[in-house]
XYZ file of C-alpha atoms in Angstrom:
634
model
C 0.000 0.000 0.000
C 1.419 3.372 -1.040
C 1.901 6.079 1.612
C -0.609 8.443 -0.008
C -3.202 5.671 -0.228
C -2.584 4.777 3.432
C -3.063 8.409 4.540
C -6.357 8.664 2.639
C -7.579 5.418 4.221
C -6.709 6.626 7.725
C -8.436 9.989 7.165
C -11.575 8.255 5.855
C -11.688 5.755 8.719
C -11.074 8.424 11.377
C -14.203 10.179 10.149
C -16.149 6.905 10.077
C -15.008 5.938 13.595
C -16.331 9.277 14.890
C -19.615 9.242 12.978
C -20.365 5.487 13.068
C -18.199 3.887 15.798
C -20.316 0.726 15.895
C -20.125 0.160 12.140
C -16.370 0.789 12.133
C -15.741 -1.756 14.907
C -17.991 -4.285 13.154
C -15.936 -3.894 9.982
C -12.722 -4.365 11.966
C -14.122 -7.560 13.483
C -15.082 -8.898 10.061
C -11.680 -8.048 8.662
C -9.954 -9.817 11.565
C -12.163 -12.857 10.986
C -11.299 -12.790 7.297
C -7.616 -13.261 8.134
C -8.343 -16.515 9.928
C -10.881 -17.616 7.320
C -8.404 -17.141 4.486
C -5.794 -19.408 6.053
C -8.249 -21.961 7.423
C -10.087 -22.129 4.082
C -6.842 -22.824 2.269
C -5.889 -25.526 4.748
C -9.380 -27.036 4.906
C -10.017 -26.847 1.180
C -6.718 -28.413 0.234
C -7.099 -31.064 2.952
C -10.549 -32.004 1.645
C -9.375 -32.246 -1.960
C -6.696 -34.841 -1.294
C -9.172 -37.482 0.074
C -11.452 -36.596 -2.844
C -8.648 -37.339 -5.294
C -8.013 -40.694 -3.612
C -11.727 -41.534 -3.804
C -11.826 -41.076 -7.605
C -9.924 -44.285 -8.568
C -11.778 -46.253 -5.884
C -15.102 -45.175 -7.331
C -14.001 -46.021 -10.865
C -12.846 -49.487 -9.784
C -16.098 -50.208 -8.017
C -17.935 -48.938 -11.109
C -16.313 -51.589 -13.294
C -13.258 -49.908 -14.821
C -10.356 -52.407 -14.490
C -8.005 -51.384 -17.346
C -4.447 -51.110 -15.942
C -3.383 -48.486 -18.497
C -6.229 -46.223 -17.436
C -5.138 -46.403 -13.803
C -1.517 -45.651 -14.693
C -2.621 -42.553 -16.555
C -5.048 -41.624 -13.770
C -2.365 -42.144 -11.113
C -0.025 -39.749 -12.876
C -2.794 -37.153 -13.138
C -3.765 -37.514 -9.465
C -0.122 -37.268 -8.380
C 0.255 -34.135 -10.484
C -2.695 -32.602 -8.601
C -1.991 -33.998 -5.139
C 1.607 -32.763 -4.787
C 0.753 -29.042 -5.217
C -2.128 -29.471 -2.776
C 0.192 -31.009 -0.201
C 2.648 -28.117 -0.536
C -0.276 -25.700 -0.209
C -1.377 -27.378 3.039
C 2.151 -27.290 4.403
C 2.591 -23.598 3.547
C -0.812 -22.736 5.032
C -0.050 -24.515 8.275
C 3.316 -22.776 8.331
C 1.548 -19.418 8.047
C -0.695 -20.277 10.993
C 1.801 -22.096 13.175
C 5.159 -20.399 12.507
C 6.630 -19.793 15.955
C 7.710 -16.227 16.435
C 11.191 -15.712 17.911
C 11.181 -14.805 21.615
C 12.303 -11.312 22.622
C 15.943 -11.017 23.640
C 17.279 -9.457 26.812
C 18.655 -10.166 30.270
C 15.976 -12.001 32.252
C 15.586 -11.016 35.888
C 13.950 -13.235 38.481
C 11.783 -12.321 41.450
C 14.600 -13.186 43.863
C 16.981 -10.812 42.041
C 14.656 -7.828 41.827
C 11.795 -8.202 44.325
C 10.896 -4.494 44.046
C 10.161 -4.846 40.318
C 7.843 -7.787 40.840
C 6.166 -6.156 43.835
C 5.337 -3.121 41.670
C 4.081 -5.417 38.890
C 1.946 -7.392 41.339
C 0.276 -4.223 42.611
C -0.293 -3.031 39.054
C -1.783 -6.354 38.015
C -4.098 -6.386 41.018
C -5.467 -2.933 40.227
C -5.643 -3.282 36.436
C -6.911 -6.878 36.480
C -4.687 -8.202 33.723
C -2.618 -11.337 33.053
C 0.718 -11.997 34.677
C 4.109 -11.573 33.082
C 5.932 -14.835 32.441
C 9.268 -13.142 31.727
C 10.807 -9.764 32.640
C 13.725 -8.789 30.392
C 16.149 -5.895 30.703
C 17.768 -4.441 27.573
C 20.026 -1.520 26.679
C 17.300 0.358 24.821
C 15.468 3.531 25.711
C 12.121 1.825 25.706
C 9.585 -0.268 27.574
C 7.343 -2.774 25.847
C 4.979 -5.680 26.383
C 5.233 -8.609 23.967
C 2.861 -11.558 23.673
C 4.255 -14.672 22.030
C 1.564 -17.230 21.129
C 2.655 -20.837 21.456
C 1.747 -21.640 17.828
C 2.203 -18.645 15.537
C -1.157 -16.834 15.531
C -2.900 -19.257 17.840
C -2.421 -20.994 21.152
C -1.780 -19.787 24.720
C 0.561 -16.817 24.975
C 3.666 -16.100 27.021
C 3.782 -12.485 28.181
C 7.084 -10.617 28.187
C 7.800 -7.275 29.841
C 10.825 -5.566 28.312
C 12.421 -2.830 30.412
C 15.090 -0.637 28.879
C 17.765 0.037 31.495
C 18.548 3.500 30.019
C 14.861 4.384 30.446
C 14.802 3.216 34.083
C 17.934 5.254 34.826
C 16.111 8.377 33.581
C 12.792 8.075 35.465
C 11.568 8.058 39.019
C 9.872 4.834 40.202
C 6.406 6.418 39.887
C 7.155 7.673 36.387
C 8.521 4.279 35.335
C 5.359 2.644 36.707
C 3.242 4.999 34.575
C 5.225 3.990 31.447
C 4.867 0.284 32.230
C 1.163 0.732 33.053
C 0.632 2.248 29.607
C 2.114 -0.843 27.964
C 0.236 -3.145 30.338
C -2.984 -1.338 29.436
C -2.780 -2.884 25.971
C -2.344 -6.335 27.448
C -4.945 -6.070 30.191
C -7.658 -4.749 27.898
C -7.922 -1.406 29.660
C -9.461 -0.147 26.415
C -11.806 -3.167 26.111
C -11.314 -6.830 25.337
C -12.077 -6.376 21.655
C -9.597 -3.514 21.273
C -6.950 -5.451 23.189
C -7.513 -8.459 20.919
C -7.123 -6.312 17.791
C -4.011 -4.681 19.250
C -2.380 -8.082 19.757
C -3.590 -9.310 16.369
C -1.947 -6.311 14.677
C 1.376 -7.267 16.248
C 0.932 -10.906 15.227
C 0.143 -10.096 11.603
C 3.056 -7.672 11.434
C 5.388 -10.452 12.536
C 3.818 -13.040 10.208
C 4.218 -10.559 7.357
C 7.891 -10.193 8.262
C 8.547 -13.971 8.291
C 6.447 -14.784 5.208
C 9.521 -14.424 2.974
C 10.710 -17.786 4.342
C 7.869 -19.683 2.667
C 9.190 -21.583 -0.336
C 7.714 -23.172 -3.448
C 4.835 -22.156 -5.706
C 2.250 -22.660 -2.949
C 4.350 -20.669 -0.500
C 4.693 -17.881 -3.061
C 0.915 -17.726 -3.502
C 0.380 -17.562 0.252
C 3.102 -14.941 0.594
C 1.321 -12.721 -1.907
C -1.918 -13.135 0.025
C -0.247 -12.183 3.306
C 1.520 -9.244 1.631
C -1.902 -7.949 0.616
C -3.835 -8.739 3.778
C -1.378 -7.783 6.566
C -0.719 -4.180 5.417
C -4.408 -3.674 4.659
C -5.428 -5.019 8.068
C -2.891 -2.826 9.862
C -4.002 0.186 7.830
C -7.692 -0.411 8.460
C -7.175 -0.885 12.211
C -4.771 2.070 12.526
C -7.498 4.377 13.855
C -8.482 1.875 16.537
C -4.821 1.353 17.469
C -4.273 5.091 17.886
C -7.389 5.352 20.053
C -5.968 2.505 22.137
C -2.904 4.650 22.879
C -5.063 7.352 24.449
C -6.912 4.728 26.477
C -3.633 3.179 27.616
C -2.494 6.647 28.756
C -5.754 7.004 30.688
C -5.171 3.623 32.342
C -1.658 4.729 33.332
C -3.019 7.985 34.756
C -5.609 6.067 36.781
C -2.856 3.935 38.296
C -0.005 6.429 38.739
C -1.799 9.786 38.598
C -2.331 12.212 35.742
C 0.465 14.603 36.726
C 2.977 11.766 37.081
C 1.942 10.268 33.740
C 2.266 13.623 31.961
C 5.688 14.218 33.511
C 6.778 10.725 32.480
C 5.685 11.328 28.873
C 7.683 14.550 28.699
C 10.720 13.102 30.432
C 10.757 10.102 28.064
C 10.907 12.355 24.990
C 13.546 14.644 26.492
C 15.804 11.863 27.738
C 15.353 9.860 24.544
C 16.988 12.732 22.624
C 19.680 12.910 25.321
C 20.349 9.164 25.043
C 20.639 9.365 21.261
C 23.336 12.025 21.590
C 25.062 9.980 24.286
C 25.324 6.979 21.958
C 26.644 9.137 19.125
C 29.339 10.527 21.397
C 30.184 7.004 22.574
C 30.674 5.742 19.016
C 33.082 8.593 18.299
C 35.551 6.766 20.547
C 35.835 4.136 17.804
C 38.109 6.599 15.993
C 40.772 5.944 18.620
C 39.844 2.762 20.493
C 39.710 -0.672 18.773
C 37.111 -2.089 21.185
C 34.151 -0.578 23.039
C 34.254 -0.509 26.807
C 31.968 -2.548 29.051
C 30.962 0.363 31.291
C 28.514 1.927 28.817
C 25.557 1.323 31.166
C 27.357 2.848 34.139
C 28.422 5.862 32.106
C 24.839 6.442 30.993
C 23.639 6.135 34.590
C 25.998 8.976 35.508
C 24.902 11.113 32.539
C 21.186 10.256 32.372
C 19.810 13.409 33.996
C 22.767 15.697 33.407
C 22.042 18.098 30.606
C 21.567 21.833 30.376
C 18.140 23.358 30.784
C 18.611 24.935 27.355
C 19.119 21.516 25.728
C 16.222 20.009 27.649
C 13.851 22.806 26.662
C 14.929 22.475 23.019
C 14.294 18.710 23.030
C 10.911 19.167 24.692
C 9.934 21.922 22.272
C 10.865 19.717 19.337
C 8.739 16.843 20.697
C 5.772 19.137 21.311
C 6.009 20.525 17.771
C 5.836 17.125 16.082
C 2.571 16.618 14.153
C 0.555 13.417 13.957
C 2.249 10.847 11.741
C 0.474 7.968 10.030
C 3.660 5.887 10.238
C 3.230 5.660 14.041
C 0.099 4.748 15.977
C 1.377 6.767 18.955
C -0.222 10.233 18.912
C 2.122 13.226 19.156
C 3.158 14.344 22.636
C 1.048 17.511 22.543
C -2.110 15.500 21.805
C -1.365 12.952 24.516
C -0.818 15.659 27.138
C -4.007 17.397 26.037
C -5.988 14.167 26.341
C -4.756 13.664 29.911
C -6.225 17.080 30.853
C -3.546 17.676 33.448
C -3.991 20.659 35.711
C -2.325 23.834 34.488
C -0.001 23.726 37.508
C 2.364 21.967 35.108
C 2.065 23.535 31.628
C 2.752 21.285 28.670
C 5.856 23.229 27.657
C 7.350 23.239 31.159
C 10.487 21.121 31.389
C 10.229 18.449 34.140
C 12.511 19.226 37.048
C 14.957 16.762 38.558
C 13.117 14.128 40.587
C 13.982 13.527 44.204
C 15.136 10.181 45.457
C 16.548 7.199 43.564
C 15.901 6.434 39.923
C 13.602 3.583 38.961
C 16.689 1.514 38.130
C 18.058 1.954 41.665
C 14.702 1.452 43.389
C 13.559 -1.538 41.330
C 16.794 -3.450 40.785
C 18.338 -2.652 44.161
C 21.347 -4.791 45.037
C 21.287 -6.405 41.587
C 21.760 -3.098 39.765
C 25.554 -3.200 39.495
C 25.440 -6.759 38.185
C 22.706 -5.864 35.682
C 24.664 -2.846 34.449
C 27.801 -4.964 34.005
C 25.984 -7.760 32.139
C 24.016 -5.344 29.957
C 27.253 -3.489 29.167
C 29.024 -6.727 28.217
C 26.140 -7.749 25.953
C 26.125 -4.356 24.279
C 29.876 -4.509 23.754
C 29.607 -7.944 22.126
C 26.757 -6.792 19.867
C 28.566 -3.696 18.570
C 32.130 -5.048 18.651
C 32.240 -6.046 14.974
C 30.879 -2.765 13.651
C 33.000 -0.824 16.141
C 36.175 -2.609 14.996
C 35.321 -1.960 11.347
C 34.862 1.753 12.087
C 38.145 1.801 13.985
C 40.051 0.028 11.219
C 38.582 2.379 8.614
C 39.575 5.373 10.745
C 43.107 4.045 11.136
C 43.385 3.513 7.395
C 42.154 7.060 6.833
C 44.751 8.392 9.267
C 47.530 6.536 7.485
C 46.346 7.891 4.154
C 46.157 11.386 5.656
C 49.756 11.099 6.863
C 50.837 10.057 3.354
C 49.081 13.020 1.782
C 50.551 15.448 4.299
C 53.987 14.141 3.412
C 53.373 14.812 -0.299
C 55.276 17.962 -1.223
C 53.265 18.857 -4.341
C 49.867 17.169 -4.222
C 47.584 17.130 -7.244
C 44.236 18.940 -6.917
C 42.511 15.591 -6.289
C 45.054 14.682 -3.593
C 44.653 18.100 -1.984
C 40.862 17.637 -1.917
C 41.222 14.147 -0.474
C 43.486 15.491 2.259
C 40.865 18.038 3.288
C 38.104 15.417 3.333
C 40.195 13.111 5.491
C 40.936 15.904 7.954
C 37.198 16.297 8.507
C 36.547 12.545 8.654
C 39.341 12.024 11.189
C 38.330 15.131 13.181
C 41.917 16.366 12.756
C 41.953 20.175 12.712
C 45.745 20.516 12.676
C 46.457 23.112 9.997
C 43.039 22.522 8.386
C 42.043 26.184 8.187
C 45.210 27.265 6.361
C 45.148 24.201 4.090
C 41.513 24.895 3.173
C 42.267 28.549 2.432
C 45.083 27.458 0.126
C 42.740 25.102 -1.761
C 40.046 27.771 -2.161
C 42.634 30.262 -3.397
C 44.052 27.794 -5.941
C 40.624 26.579 -7.130
C 38.135 29.445 -6.678
C 35.579 27.854 -9.046
C 35.594 24.459 -7.331
C 32.506 23.951 -5.149
C 34.350 21.502 -2.914
C 36.282 24.273 -1.158
C 33.311 26.282 0.147
C 31.393 23.067 0.833
C 34.137 21.697 3.112
C 34.497 25.101 4.728
C 30.768 25.137 5.447
C 30.781 21.621 6.884
C 33.736 22.450 9.117
C 32.291 25.724 10.392
C 28.865 24.219 11.043
C 30.473 21.360 13.001
C 31.999 24.047 15.231
C 28.608 25.677 15.757
C 29.482 28.618 13.508
C 26.389 29.814 11.627
C 28.680 31.436 9.069
C 29.027 27.959 7.584
C 25.608 28.486 5.976
C 27.083 31.168 3.719
C 29.814 28.736 2.656
C 27.403 25.934 1.693
C 25.315 28.488 -0.211
C 28.426 29.422 -2.224
C 29.039 25.731 -2.931
C 25.503 25.304 -4.292
C 25.887 28.423 -6.425
C 29.094 27.030 -7.959
C 27.757 23.510 -8.566
C 24.113 22.444 -8.468
C 25.256 18.873 -7.758
C 26.286 20.102 -4.291
C 22.677 20.999 -3.471
C 21.621 17.820 -1.672
C 24.714 17.287 0.539
C 24.877 21.026 1.319
C 21.183 21.138 2.242
C 21.597 18.052 4.438
C 24.361 19.737 6.440
C 22.455 22.985 6.765
C 19.259 21.161 7.745
C 21.027 19.140 10.467
C 22.601 22.296 11.880
C 19.382 24.324 11.935
C 17.087 21.512 13.067
C 19.327 20.917 16.068
C 18.619 24.527 17.037
C 14.899 24.384 16.218
C 15.488 27.078 13.609
C 12.575 27.559 11.190
C 15.023 27.944 8.293
C 15.607 24.186 8.433
C 12.334 23.690 6.553
C 13.607 25.783 3.632
C 16.682 23.567 3.238
C 14.509 20.480 3.497
C 12.265 21.742 0.698
C 15.278 22.628 -1.464
C 16.672 19.123 -0.931
C 13.336 17.593 -1.957
C 13.070 19.806 -5.039
C 16.571 18.825 -6.141
C 15.787 15.162 -5.467
C 12.647 15.340 -7.627
C 14.689 16.981 -10.386
C 17.315 14.240 -10.185
C 14.665 11.509 -10.229
C 13.402 12.953 -13.511
C 16.715 13.845 -15.148
C 19.055 11.050 -14.051
C 17.380 8.269 -16.084
C 17.755 10.428 -19.204
C 21.304 11.401 -18.268
C 22.519 7.854 -17.671
C 21.348 6.198 -20.887
C 21.159 6.998 -24.584
C 17.707 7.473 -26.051
C 17.681 7.504 -29.862
C 14.674 9.838 -29.792
C 16.629 12.625 -28.107
C 17.944 15.503 -30.174
C 21.685 15.605 -31.079
C 23.659 18.794 -31.715
C 27.199 19.815 -32.610
C 29.363 19.631 -29.474
C 30.293 23.359 -29.421
C 32.761 22.784 -26.599
C 35.223 25.455 -25.482
C 38.575 25.025 -27.225
C 40.386 23.768 -24.120
C 37.798 21.059 -23.397
C 37.606 20.047 -27.064
C 41.368 19.614 -27.241
C 41.285 17.445 -24.116
C 38.580 15.206 -25.642
C 40.509 14.935 -28.928
C 43.703 13.948 -27.125
C 41.957 11.222 -25.113
C 40.116 9.781 -28.117
C 43.267 9.735 -30.262
C 45.226 8.083 -27.455
C 42.719 5.216 -27.286
C 41.788 4.866 -30.944
C 42.982 1.286 -31.414
C 40.271 -0.652 -33.270
C 38.312 2.531 -34.038
C 37.807 3.666 -37.660
C 35.883 6.880 -36.945
C 34.616 8.673 -33.838
C 31.793 11.184 -33.452
C 31.091 13.556 -30.545
C 27.675 15.209 -30.156
C 25.798 17.011 -27.444
C 22.666 15.248 -26.222
C 19.607 17.416 -25.500
C 17.696 15.989 -22.536
C 13.941 16.706 -22.709
C 13.725 17.127 -18.922
C 16.755 19.431 -18.681
C 18.073 20.863 -21.976
C 20.542 23.013 -20.060
C 22.459 20.019 -18.651
C 25.652 19.467 -20.694
C 25.974 15.811 -21.631
C 27.543 14.196 -24.701
C 27.702 10.963 -26.650
C 30.967 9.593 -28.057
C 29.990 7.145 -30.813
C 32.656 4.826 -32.225
C 32.613 3.275 -35.680
C 34.860 0.215 -35.414
C 37.419 -1.169 -37.855
C 36.218 -4.011 -40.074
C 39.602 -5.481 -41.124
C 42.041 -6.760 -40.189
C 40.183 -8.620 -37.380
C 40.150 -6.608 -34.164
C 41.872 -7.929 -31.058
C 39.015 -6.606 -28.897
C 35.254 -6.906 -29.098
C 33.061 -3.834 -29.345
C 32.061 -3.914 -25.640
C 35.732 -4.269 -24.646
C 36.694 -1.203 -26.678
C 33.814 0.790 -25.167
C 34.848 -0.246 -21.656
C 38.473 0.718 -22.331
C 37.611 4.131 -23.771
C 34.882 4.958 -21.238
C 37.149 3.921 -18.347
C 39.784 6.473 -19.305
C 40.409 8.988 -16.530
C 40.223 12.683 -17.297
C 37.201 13.260 -19.516
C 36.437 16.995 -19.166
C 32.682 16.552 -19.781
C 29.951 14.059 -18.981
C 29.651 11.609 -21.847
C 28.434 8.127 -22.714
C 30.512 5.943 -25.038
C 28.848 3.539 -27.482
C 29.533 1.827 -30.793
C 27.507 2.415 -33.927
C 26.349 -1.199 -33.907
C 23.160 -2.984 -32.968
C 20.481 -0.714 -31.541
C 22.734 2.362 -31.854
C 23.450 1.852 -35.575
C 20.604 4.214 -36.664
C 22.338 7.053 -34.828
C 25.212 7.000 -37.365
C 23.248 8.811 -40.061
C 22.276 11.631 -37.685
C 25.857 12.043 -36.449
C 27.286 12.209 -39.947
C 24.847 15.007 -40.737
C 26.361 17.161 -37.964
C 29.215 19.297 -39.282
C 31.264 19.373 -36.072
C 30.708 15.832 -34.788
C 33.509 13.938 -36.594
C 36.720 13.651 -34.546
C 40.018 13.363 -36.485
C 41.862 10.265 -35.268
C 45.167 10.904 -37.029
C 45.344 7.561 -38.846
């Protein structure tokens, strides 16, 4: 389902759910039933056909047909029908009974963390929901409830509570309880048994959709197509109900923990989530110098969890409050969730939560086991990221060695000079960068790379003057538009500057232009207009020299400018080669094209082809152009 189609469906169903809530829920129920009917009908229908196929020869025998040849032929026909039906049954059962993988994490027992289970027991008693079979701790800034049916979509479920240690380090015990109560509200049916069933069914179909690619064979392919249609449609149709469930889960959390506490928890989660993201980015920067990550990542986050400036916190909160509703996420935006809670104005929505008193939820709930949990979570995280970390470190070391080589080069070429500047930025090595960059800009004033690198460097230092530099880069070379806009957007968005939207729109406009032009630029279309090259003398001489230097096997060569319908102003050329007939060439046509096209130093964008096969009709048009023929000197 396309994004635009999905948005229209959601808008239509939101209106229907408001105007005809009963009819909408009835349709959801029928759609949910259809999912089971589809799979059960396939299984039941195929299962019934196989006995029917076996009954056919029995009936014919009892009716008097005893010719052996007829039964041989009939046996082959029945086998030809029965085998696909068997594979269809197997694939259908696989769709119903595929066991979903269990969630991963460090499991904690009641004896290790009695405070956690005491809080869960009290919550369960008040909210009247099922018990948790497993409590897992992970190094994610999240809390979640996962149900894992015993047999794919059916069977008794095991309930998992997943607690992100970074989240617990950032919240008070009451706030953490409000977050967990929200997740438990989905499981307990705080928004009604039917809604809770649909919520769980959405998760199940999402997972089945994800694992459907494993189904093999023709029957599996047919089922996969059915699931690929049904699962997205079901999730789209039930999106409105799922979003309503989020409000009801917030209400259930507020009933348990209090409205003010729940609102504070929602705000603190968004603020500290942004803080945690920056913390991880800073941690990965150490891969530039250290070959292995440390094990104390969890302890370091515990020390940093609630240490950030009020200015940063207010910026993160403001950004979260400004986010609009998004159809890619059933969670409503923070502003809507706070409004639905109707919290007293003693704590305005845009007021940053103050530091909580007392221990964090991690300290209060995990108690004496906390140090052990931090150490084990840190070790697991280190093992998970070690490979990628080592690859980043090795790449950084290789870049540093290359940078040292380039710095030792007395007279670098322009390309080597540019590479040296790029590596200085990549390695975060500012030694002499400013002077080296100024020298490059002075030597190559028309090269967009100079102002682009200057802009990137200045923006990384928090200098808004870098925006002027990236603007100069875009003015010099339109191809710099997207990377320059990306850098400017990142800089301004991090400061909640409204100008970020302008750079985002410019990036999108350039991307749309490229999506239209690039297909025409990258391939020859015989319908496109051809013109004389009309290159400046210096560029024409460079092209002539390269063609003449690689003219082996070429009888004649033609150069023409291609006129792209989507962008006539873009300079692009075709170099068409007419190959020697005799004596026999040592290379094939494609080999000659590859050799010529692979030559370094072409001063213009061009595509090389031979005047053979589908491009042969182009020869007449090229010969009609007065300036297209290139003298080869032989």
